[in-house]
Short mmCIF file of C-alpha atoms and ligand atoms in Angstrom, two decimals:
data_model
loop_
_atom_site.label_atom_id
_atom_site.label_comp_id
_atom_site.label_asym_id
_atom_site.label_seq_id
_atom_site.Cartn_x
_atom_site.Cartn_y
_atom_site.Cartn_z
CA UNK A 1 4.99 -17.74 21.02
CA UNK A 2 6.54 -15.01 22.78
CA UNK A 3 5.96 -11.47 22.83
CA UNK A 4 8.76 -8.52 22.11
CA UNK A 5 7.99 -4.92 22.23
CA UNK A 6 7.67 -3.30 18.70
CA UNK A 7 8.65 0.38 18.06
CA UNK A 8 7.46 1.39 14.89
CA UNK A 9 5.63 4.36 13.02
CA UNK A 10 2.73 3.78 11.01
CA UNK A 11 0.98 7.11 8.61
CA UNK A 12 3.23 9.29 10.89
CA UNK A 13 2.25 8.09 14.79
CA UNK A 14 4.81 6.83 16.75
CA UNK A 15 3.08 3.56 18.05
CA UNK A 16 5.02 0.97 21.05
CA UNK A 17 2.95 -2.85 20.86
CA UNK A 18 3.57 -6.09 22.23
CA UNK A 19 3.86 -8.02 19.36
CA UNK A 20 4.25 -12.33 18.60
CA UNK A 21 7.48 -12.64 17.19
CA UNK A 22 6.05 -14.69 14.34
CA UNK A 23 3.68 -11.91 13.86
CA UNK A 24 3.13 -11.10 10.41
CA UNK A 25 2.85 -7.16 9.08
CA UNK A 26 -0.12 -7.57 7.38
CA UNK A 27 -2.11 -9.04 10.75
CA UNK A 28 -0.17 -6.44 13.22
CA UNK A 29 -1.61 -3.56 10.69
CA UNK A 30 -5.04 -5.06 10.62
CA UNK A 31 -5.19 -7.01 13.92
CA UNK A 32 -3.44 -4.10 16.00
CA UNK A 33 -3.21 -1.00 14.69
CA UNK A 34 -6.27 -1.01 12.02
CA UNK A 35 -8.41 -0.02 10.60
CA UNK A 36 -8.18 -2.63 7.92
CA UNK A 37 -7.70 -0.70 4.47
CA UNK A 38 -4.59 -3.33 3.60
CA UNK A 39 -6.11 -6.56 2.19
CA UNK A 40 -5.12 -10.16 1.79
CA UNK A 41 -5.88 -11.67 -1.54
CA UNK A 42 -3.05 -14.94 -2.06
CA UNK A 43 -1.46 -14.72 1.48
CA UNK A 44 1.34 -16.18 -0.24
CA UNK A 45 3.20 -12.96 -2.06
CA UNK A 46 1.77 -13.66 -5.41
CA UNK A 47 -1.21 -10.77 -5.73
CA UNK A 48 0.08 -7.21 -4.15
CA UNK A 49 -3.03 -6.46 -2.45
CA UNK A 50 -1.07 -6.23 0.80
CA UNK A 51 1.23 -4.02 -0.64
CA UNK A 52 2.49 -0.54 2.07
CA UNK A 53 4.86 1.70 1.85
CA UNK A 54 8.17 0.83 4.37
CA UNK A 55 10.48 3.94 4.28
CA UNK A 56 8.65 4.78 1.24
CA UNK A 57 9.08 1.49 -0.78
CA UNK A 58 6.88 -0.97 -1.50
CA UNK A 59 6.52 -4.22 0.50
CA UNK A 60 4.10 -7.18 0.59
CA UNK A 61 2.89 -7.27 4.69
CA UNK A 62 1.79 -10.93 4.06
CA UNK A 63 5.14 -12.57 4.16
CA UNK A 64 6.93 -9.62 6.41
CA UNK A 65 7.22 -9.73 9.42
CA UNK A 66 5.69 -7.13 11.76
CA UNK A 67 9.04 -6.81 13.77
CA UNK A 68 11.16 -5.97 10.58
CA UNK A 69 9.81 -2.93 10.23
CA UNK A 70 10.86 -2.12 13.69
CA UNK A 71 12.17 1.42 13.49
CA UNK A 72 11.00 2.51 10.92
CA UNK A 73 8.10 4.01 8.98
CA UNK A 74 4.93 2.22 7.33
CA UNK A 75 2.28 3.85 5.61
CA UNK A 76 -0.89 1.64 3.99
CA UNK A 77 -3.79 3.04 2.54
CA UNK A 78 -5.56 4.21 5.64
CA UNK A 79 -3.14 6.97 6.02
CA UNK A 80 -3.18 8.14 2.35
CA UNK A 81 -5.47 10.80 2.44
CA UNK A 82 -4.57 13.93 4.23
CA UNK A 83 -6.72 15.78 6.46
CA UNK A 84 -10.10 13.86 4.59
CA UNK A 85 -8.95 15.27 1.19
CA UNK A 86 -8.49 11.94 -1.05
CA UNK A 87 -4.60 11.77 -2.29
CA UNK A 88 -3.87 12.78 -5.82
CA UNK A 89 -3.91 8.78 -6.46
CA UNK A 90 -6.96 8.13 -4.55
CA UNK A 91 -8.49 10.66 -6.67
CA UNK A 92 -7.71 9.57 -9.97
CA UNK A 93 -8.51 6.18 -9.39
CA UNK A 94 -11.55 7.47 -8.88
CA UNK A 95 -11.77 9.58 -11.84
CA UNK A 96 -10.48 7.43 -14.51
CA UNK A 97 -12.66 4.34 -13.13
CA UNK A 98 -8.97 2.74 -11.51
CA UNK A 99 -11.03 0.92 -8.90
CA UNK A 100 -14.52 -1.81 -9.52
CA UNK A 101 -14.78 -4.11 -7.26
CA UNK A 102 -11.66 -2.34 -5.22
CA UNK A 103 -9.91 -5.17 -3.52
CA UNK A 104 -6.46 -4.86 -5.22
CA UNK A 105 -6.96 -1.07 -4.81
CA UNK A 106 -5.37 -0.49 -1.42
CA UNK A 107 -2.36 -2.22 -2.77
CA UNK A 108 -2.18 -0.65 -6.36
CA UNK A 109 -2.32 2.49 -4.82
CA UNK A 110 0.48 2.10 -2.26
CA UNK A 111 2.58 0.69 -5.01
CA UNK A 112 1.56 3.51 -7.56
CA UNK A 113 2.89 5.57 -4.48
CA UNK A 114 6.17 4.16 -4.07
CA UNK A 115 6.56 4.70 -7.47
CA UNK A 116 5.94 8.27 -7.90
CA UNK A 117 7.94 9.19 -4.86
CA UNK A 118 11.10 7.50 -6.72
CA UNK A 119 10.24 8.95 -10.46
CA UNK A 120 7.74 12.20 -10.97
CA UNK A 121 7.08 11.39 -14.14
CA UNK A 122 6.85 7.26 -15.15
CA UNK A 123 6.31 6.45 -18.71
CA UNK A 124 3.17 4.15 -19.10
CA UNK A 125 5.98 1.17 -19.43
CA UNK A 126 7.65 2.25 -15.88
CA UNK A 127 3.84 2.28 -14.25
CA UNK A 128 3.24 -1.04 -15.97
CA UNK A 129 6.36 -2.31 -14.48
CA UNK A 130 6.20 -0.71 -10.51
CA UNK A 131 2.44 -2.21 -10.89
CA UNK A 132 4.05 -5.56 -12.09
CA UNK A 133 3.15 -7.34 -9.15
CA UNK A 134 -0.53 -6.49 -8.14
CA UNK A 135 -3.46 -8.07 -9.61
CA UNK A 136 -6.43 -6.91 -10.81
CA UNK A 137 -9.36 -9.07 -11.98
CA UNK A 138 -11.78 -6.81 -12.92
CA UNK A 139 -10.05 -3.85 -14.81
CA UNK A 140 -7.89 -5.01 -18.01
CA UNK A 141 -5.42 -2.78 -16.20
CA UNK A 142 -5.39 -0.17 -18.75
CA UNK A 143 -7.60 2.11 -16.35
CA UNK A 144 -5.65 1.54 -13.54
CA UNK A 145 -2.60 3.12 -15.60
CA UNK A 146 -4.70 5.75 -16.44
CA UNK A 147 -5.33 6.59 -13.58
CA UNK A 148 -1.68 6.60 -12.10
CA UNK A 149 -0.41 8.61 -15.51
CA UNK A 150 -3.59 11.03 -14.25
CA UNK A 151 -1.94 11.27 -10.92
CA UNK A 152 1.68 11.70 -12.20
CA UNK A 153 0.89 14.26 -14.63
CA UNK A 154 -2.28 15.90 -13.93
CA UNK A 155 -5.07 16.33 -16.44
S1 FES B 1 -1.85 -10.94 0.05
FE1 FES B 1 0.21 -10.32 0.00
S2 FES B 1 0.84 -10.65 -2.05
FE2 FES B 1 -1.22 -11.40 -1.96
S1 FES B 2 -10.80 -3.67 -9.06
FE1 FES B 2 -11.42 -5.71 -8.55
S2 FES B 2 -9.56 -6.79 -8.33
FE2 FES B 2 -8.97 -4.84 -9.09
#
């Protein structure tokens, strides 16, 4: 497969890579830029663990392509805390017990992200909803909207 030169930034550095054109996101953020905070649960769309932030919205890196995000800005979970303070997300996760086992939790978070960057202040049903597509088999969920209602609104 051939190789084309990807411009792209990811959590804010400018970054030039020669990238397979069949790359996939998910493997270029891992593979080549790391370290590895985005996960792969379903590899098939279906689970949102993969989910980063693309120009601030949410999108599943396991069936993007790493060269359609040439251009333009990614940010996954490795870039979410800001000079080794946790992010307000990161933080209530924490608090309100958001995370067990903490495999969907890269992707929850980046999608509880996008979220809050489009709407301040999401009802419980608009969090339910931007969350719609990440899975979580250990929480019941109802933690992990806590958690994002803790971040949105303090407390
Ligand atoms: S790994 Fe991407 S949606 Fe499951
Ligand atoms: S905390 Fe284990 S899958 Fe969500």
């Amino acid at each position: 497969m051939s190789k084309s030169i990807l411009r792209v930034r990811v959590n804010g550095r400018p970054r030039e890579d020669a990238v397979a054109d069949n790359m996939l996101l998910i493997d270029y953020i891992r593979e080549v830029v790391g370290p590895t905070g985005t996960k792969m649960g379903c590899d098939g769309g279906e689970c949102g663990a993969c989910t980063v932030l693309v120009d601030g919205d949410p999108r599943l890196s396991c069936i993007s392509l790493a060269h359609s995000v040439a251009g333009r800005h990614v940010e996954t979970i490795d870039g979410a805390a800001e000079d080794g303070r946790l992010s307000r997300l990161q933080r209530a996760f924490h608090e309100k017990l958001g995370s067990q086992c903490g495999y969907c939790t890269p992707g929850m978070i980046m999608a509880a992200e996008g979220l809050l960057r489009r709407s301040a202040s999401p009802t419980r049903d608009e969090i339910r909803e931007a969350l719609g597509g990440n899975i979580c088999r250990c929480t019941g969920y109802v933690k992990i909207i806590d958690a994002v209602e803790t971040a949105a609104h303090g407390g």
